[in-house]
PDB file of C-alpha atoms in Angstrom:
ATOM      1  CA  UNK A   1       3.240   6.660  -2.722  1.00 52.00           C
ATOM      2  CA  UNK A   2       2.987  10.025  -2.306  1.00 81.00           C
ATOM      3  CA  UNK A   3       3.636  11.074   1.621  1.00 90.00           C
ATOM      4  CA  UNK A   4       4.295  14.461   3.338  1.00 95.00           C
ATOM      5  CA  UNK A   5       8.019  15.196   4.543  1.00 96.00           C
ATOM      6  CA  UNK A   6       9.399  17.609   6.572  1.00 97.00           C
ATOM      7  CA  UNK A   7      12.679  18.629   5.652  1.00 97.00           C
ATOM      8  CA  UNK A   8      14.831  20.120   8.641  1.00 97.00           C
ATOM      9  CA  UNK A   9      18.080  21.693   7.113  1.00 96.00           C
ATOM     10  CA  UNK A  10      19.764  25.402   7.917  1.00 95.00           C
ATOM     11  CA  UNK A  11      21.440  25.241   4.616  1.00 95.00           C
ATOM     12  CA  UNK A  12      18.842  26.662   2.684  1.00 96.00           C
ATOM     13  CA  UNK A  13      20.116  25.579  -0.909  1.00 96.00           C
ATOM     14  CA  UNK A  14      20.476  21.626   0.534  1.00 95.00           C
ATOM     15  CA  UNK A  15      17.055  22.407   1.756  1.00 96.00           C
ATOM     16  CA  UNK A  16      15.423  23.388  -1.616  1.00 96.00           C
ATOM     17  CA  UNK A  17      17.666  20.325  -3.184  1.00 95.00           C
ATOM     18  CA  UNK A  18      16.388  17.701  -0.989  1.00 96.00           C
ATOM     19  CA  UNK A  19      12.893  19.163  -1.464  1.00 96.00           C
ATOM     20  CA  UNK A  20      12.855  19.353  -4.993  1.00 96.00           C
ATOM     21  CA  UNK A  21      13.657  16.005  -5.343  1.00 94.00           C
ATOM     22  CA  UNK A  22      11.314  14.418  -2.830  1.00 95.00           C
ATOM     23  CA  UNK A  23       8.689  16.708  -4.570  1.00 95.00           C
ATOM     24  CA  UNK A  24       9.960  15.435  -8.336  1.00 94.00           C
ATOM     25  CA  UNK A  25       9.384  11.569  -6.327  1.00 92.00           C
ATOM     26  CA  UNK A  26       5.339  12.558  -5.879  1.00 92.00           C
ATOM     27  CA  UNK A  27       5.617  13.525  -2.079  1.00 94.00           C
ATOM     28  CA  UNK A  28       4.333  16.604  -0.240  1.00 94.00           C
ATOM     29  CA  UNK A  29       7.348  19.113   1.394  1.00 96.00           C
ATOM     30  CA  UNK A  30       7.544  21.377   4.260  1.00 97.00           C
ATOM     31  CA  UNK A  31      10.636  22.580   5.393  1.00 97.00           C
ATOM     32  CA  UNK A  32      11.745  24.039   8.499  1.00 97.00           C
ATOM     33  CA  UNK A  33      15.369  25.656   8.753  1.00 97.00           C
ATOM     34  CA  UNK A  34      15.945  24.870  12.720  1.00 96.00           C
ATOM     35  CA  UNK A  35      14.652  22.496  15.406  1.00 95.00           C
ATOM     36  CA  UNK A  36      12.055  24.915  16.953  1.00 96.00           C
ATOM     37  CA  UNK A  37      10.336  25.383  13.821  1.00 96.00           C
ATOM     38  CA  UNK A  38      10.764  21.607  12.983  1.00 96.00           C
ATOM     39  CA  UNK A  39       8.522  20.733  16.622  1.00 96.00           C
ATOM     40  CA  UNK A  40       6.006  23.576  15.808  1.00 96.00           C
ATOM     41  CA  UNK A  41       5.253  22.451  12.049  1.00 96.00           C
ATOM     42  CA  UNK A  42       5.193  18.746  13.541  1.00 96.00           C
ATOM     43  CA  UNK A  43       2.494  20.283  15.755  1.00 93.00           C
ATOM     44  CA  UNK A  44       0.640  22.214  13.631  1.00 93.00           C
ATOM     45  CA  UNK A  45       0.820  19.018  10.727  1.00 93.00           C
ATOM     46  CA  UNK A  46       2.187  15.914  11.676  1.00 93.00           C
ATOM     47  CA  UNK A  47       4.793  14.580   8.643  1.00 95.00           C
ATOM     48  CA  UNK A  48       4.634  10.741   7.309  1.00 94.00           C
ATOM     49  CA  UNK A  49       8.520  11.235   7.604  1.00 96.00           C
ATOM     50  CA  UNK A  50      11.224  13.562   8.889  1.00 97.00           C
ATOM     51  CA  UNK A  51      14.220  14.106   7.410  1.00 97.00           C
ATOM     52  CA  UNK A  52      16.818  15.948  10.392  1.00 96.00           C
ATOM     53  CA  UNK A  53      19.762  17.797   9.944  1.00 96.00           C
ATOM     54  CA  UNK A  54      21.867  17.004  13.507  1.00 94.00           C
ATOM     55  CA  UNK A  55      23.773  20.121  13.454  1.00 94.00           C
ATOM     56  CA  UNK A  56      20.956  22.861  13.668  1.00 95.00           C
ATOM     57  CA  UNK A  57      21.600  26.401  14.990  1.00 94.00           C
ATOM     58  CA  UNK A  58      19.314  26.461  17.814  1.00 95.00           C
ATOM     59  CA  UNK A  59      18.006  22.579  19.324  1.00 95.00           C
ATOM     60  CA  UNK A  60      20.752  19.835  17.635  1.00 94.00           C
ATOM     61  CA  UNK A  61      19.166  17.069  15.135  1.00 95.00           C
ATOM     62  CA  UNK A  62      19.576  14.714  18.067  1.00 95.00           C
ATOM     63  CA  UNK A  63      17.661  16.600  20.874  1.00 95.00           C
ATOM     64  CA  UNK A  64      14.963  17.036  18.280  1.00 96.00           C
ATOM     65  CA  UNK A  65      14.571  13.190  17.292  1.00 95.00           C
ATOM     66  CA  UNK A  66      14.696  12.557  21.514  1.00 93.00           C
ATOM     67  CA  UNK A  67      11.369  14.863  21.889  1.00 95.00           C
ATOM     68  CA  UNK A  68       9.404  13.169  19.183  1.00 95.00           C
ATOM     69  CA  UNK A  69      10.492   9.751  19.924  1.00 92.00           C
ATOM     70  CA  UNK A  70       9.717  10.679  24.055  1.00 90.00           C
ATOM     71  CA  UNK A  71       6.064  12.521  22.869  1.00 89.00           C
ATOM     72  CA  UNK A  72       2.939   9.721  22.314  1.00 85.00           C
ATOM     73  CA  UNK A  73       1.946  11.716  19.059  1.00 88.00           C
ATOM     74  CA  UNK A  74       4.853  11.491  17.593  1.00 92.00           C
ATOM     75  CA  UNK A  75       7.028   8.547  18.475  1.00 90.00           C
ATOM     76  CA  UNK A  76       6.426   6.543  15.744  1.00 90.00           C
ATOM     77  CA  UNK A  77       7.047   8.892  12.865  1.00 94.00           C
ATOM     78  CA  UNK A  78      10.064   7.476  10.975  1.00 95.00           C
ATOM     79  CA  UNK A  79      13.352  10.045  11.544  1.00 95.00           C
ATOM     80  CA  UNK A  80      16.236  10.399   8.580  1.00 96.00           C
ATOM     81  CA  UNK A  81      19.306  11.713   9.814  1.00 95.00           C
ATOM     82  CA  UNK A  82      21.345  14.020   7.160  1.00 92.00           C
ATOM     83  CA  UNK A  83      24.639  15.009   8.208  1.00 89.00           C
ATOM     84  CA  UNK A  84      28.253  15.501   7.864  1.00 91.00           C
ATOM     85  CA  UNK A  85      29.039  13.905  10.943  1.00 88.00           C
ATOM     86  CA  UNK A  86      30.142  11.024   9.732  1.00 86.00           C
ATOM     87  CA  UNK A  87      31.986   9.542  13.129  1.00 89.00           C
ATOM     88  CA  UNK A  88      31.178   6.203  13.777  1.00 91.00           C
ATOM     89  CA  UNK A  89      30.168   7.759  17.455  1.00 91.00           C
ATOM     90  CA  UNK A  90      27.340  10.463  15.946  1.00 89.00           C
ATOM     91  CA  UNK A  91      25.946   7.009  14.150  1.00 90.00           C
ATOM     92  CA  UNK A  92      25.296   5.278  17.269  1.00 91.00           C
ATOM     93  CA  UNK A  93      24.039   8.246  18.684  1.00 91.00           C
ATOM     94  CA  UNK A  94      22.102   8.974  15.770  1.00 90.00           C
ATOM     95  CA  UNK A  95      20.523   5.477  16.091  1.00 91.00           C
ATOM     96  CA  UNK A  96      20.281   5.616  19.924  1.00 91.00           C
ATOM     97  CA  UNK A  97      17.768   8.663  20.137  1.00 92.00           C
ATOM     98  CA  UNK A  98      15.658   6.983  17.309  1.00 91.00           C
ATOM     99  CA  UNK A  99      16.379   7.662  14.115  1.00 92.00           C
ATOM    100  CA  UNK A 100      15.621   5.132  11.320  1.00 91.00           C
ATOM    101  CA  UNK A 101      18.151   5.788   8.964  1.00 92.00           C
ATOM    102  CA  UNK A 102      21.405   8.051   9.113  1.00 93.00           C
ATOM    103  CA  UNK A 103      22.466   9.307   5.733  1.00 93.00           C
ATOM    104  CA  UNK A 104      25.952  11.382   5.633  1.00 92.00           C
ATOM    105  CA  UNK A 105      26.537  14.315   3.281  1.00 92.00           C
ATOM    106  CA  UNK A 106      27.251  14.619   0.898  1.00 90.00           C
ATOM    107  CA  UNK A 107      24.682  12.107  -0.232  1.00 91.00           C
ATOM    108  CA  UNK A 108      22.988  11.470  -3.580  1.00 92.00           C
ATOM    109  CA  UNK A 109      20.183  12.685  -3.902  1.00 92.00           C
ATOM    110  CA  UNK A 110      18.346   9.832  -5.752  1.00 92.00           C
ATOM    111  CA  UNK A 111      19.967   7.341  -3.322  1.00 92.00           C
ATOM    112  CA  UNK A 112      18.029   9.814  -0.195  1.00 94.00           C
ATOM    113  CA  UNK A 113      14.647   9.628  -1.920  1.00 93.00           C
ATOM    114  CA  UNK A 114      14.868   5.603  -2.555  1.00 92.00           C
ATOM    115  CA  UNK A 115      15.731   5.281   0.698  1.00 91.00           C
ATOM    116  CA  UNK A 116      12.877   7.796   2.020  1.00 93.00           C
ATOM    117  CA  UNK A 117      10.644   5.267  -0.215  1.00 90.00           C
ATOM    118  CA  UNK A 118      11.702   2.428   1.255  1.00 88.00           C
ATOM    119  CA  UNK A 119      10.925   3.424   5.405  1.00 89.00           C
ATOM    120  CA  UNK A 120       7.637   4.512   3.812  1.00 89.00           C
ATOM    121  CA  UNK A 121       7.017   1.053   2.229  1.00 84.00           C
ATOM    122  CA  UNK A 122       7.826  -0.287   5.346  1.00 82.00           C
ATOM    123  CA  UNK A 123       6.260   1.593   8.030  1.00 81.00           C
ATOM    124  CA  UNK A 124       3.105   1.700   5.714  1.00 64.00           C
ATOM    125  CA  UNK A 125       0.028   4.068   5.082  1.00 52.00           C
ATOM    126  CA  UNK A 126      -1.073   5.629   8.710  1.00 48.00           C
ATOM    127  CA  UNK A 127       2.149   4.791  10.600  1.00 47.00           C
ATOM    128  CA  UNK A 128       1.751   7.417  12.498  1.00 44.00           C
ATOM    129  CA  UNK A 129      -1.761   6.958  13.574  1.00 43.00           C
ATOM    130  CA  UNK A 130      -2.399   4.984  16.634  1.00 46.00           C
ATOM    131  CA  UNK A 131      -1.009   1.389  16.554  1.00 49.00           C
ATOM    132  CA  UNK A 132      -1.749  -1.066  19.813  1.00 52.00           C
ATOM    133  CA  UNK A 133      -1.217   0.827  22.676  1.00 68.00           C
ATOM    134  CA  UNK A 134       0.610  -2.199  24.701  1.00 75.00           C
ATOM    135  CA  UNK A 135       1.645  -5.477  23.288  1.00 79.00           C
ATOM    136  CA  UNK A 136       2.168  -8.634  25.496  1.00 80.00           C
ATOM    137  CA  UNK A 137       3.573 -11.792  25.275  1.00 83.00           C
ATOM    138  CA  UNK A 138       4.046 -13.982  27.874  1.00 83.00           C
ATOM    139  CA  UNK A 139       5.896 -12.234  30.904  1.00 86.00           C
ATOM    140  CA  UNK A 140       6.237  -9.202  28.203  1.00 88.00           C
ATOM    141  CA  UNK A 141       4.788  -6.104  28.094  1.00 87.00           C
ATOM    142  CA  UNK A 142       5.522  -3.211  25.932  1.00 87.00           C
ATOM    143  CA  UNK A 143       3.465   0.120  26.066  1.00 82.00           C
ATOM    144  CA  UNK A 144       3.998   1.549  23.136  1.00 77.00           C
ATOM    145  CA  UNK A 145       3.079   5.454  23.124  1.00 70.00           C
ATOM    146  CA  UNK A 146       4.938   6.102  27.055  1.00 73.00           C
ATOM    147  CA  UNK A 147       8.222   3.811  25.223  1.00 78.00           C
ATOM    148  CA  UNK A 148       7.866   1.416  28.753  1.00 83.00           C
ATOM    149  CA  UNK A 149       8.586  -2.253  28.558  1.00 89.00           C
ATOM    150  CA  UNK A 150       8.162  -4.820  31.592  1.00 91.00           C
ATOM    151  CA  UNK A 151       9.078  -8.133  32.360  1.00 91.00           C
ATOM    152  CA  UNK A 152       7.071 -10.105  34.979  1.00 89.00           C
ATOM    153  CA  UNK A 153       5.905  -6.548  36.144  1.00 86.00           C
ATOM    154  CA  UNK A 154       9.685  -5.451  36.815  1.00 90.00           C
ATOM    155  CA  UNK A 155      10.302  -2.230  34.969  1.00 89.00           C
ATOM    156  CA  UNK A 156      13.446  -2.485  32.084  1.00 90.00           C
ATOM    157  CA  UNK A 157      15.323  -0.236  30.684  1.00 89.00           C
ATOM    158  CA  UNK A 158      15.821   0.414  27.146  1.00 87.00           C
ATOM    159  CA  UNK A 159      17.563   2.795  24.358  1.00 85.00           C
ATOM    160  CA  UNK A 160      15.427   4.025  22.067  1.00 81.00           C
ATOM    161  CA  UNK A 161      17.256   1.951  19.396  1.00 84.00           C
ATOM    162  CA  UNK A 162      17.055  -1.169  21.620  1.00 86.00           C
ATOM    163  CA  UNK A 163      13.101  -0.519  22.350  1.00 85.00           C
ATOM    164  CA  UNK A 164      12.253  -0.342  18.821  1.00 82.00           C
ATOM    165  CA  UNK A 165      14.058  -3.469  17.874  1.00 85.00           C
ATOM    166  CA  UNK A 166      12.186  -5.188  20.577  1.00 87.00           C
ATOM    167  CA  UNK A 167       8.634  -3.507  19.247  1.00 82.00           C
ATOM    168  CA  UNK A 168       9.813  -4.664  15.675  1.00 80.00           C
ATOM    169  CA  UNK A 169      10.715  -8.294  17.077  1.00 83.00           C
ATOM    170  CA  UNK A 170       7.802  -8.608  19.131  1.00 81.00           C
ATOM    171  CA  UNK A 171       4.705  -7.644  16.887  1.00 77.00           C
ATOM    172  CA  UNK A 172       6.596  -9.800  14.291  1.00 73.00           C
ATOM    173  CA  UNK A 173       6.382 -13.220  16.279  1.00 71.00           C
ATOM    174  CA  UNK A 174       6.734 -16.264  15.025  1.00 69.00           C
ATOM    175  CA  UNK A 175       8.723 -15.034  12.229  1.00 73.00           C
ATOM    176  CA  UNK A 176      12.050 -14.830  10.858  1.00 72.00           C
ATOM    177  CA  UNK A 177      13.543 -11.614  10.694  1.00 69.00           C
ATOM    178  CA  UNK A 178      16.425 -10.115   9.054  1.00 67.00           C
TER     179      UNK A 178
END
């Protein structure tokens, strides 16, 4: 399944490491050595997947996985974490501003691109074109591009990690989950 990844790392070697093995997997590479760059080559090509280095030198990992998961056109593209801050503290954060997955360094590398595979096998081909725009049930309704959920019309209030377990709960019904 071949998908296009940006890779956002300052340490250039790591960079051409984690590339060259996503590349080696079948999938398509950009990489971007700080968070501006990151948003502009998001804007100028929106990824299947970012992988995000939290300690850049200009915007941190974090504040960059906030904008996406805060812009419509690109909350739903799936975030990777790769860091050495391995505090159980920069996890929850990690997971609070939206990443998917948070992988600490040093990692292996073939362990990173099975678990890059996997969020692509589960988000599936055009996750990050439009989905339904608001899903209700019952008293519930979630908007999904402006992140908003309501409960017999009274506004709630949500972490990004809490709103996408809802999303994933919700436009699963009727199922068990995991």
């Amino acid at each position: 399944m071949a998908a296009h990844i940006l890779v956002v790392e300052d340490e250039v070697d790591l960079a051409d490491l984690v590339a060259l093995n996503l590349r080696e997997a079948g999938h398509d590479v950009s990489i971007a050595y700080n968070g501006a760059n990151a948003l502009a080559e998001i804007s100028r090509r929106r990824p299947d997947l970012v992988l995000l280095d939290v300690m850049l030198p200009d915007i941190s990992g974090f504040e960059v996985c906030r904008r996406l998961r805060r812009s419509s056109d690109t909350s739903r593209i799936p975030v990777v974490m790769l860091t050495a801050k391995a505090e159980e503290v920069d996890r929850i954060v990690g997971f609070e501003v939206g990443a998917d997955d948070y992988v600490i360094k040093p990692f292996s590398p073939r362990e990173l691109t099975l678990r890059v595979d996997a969020i692509l096998r589960r988000v599936g081909p055009g996750a990050t074109a439009e989905g339904p725009q608001v899903l209700s049930i019952g008293e519930l309704k979630i908007d999904v591009p402006a992140h908003h959920v309501e409960i017999e019309g009274d506004e709630i209030t949500l972490t990004a990690l809490e709103f996408r377990l809802l999303l994933d709960l919700a436009s699963r019904a009727g199922r068990v989950q995991s």
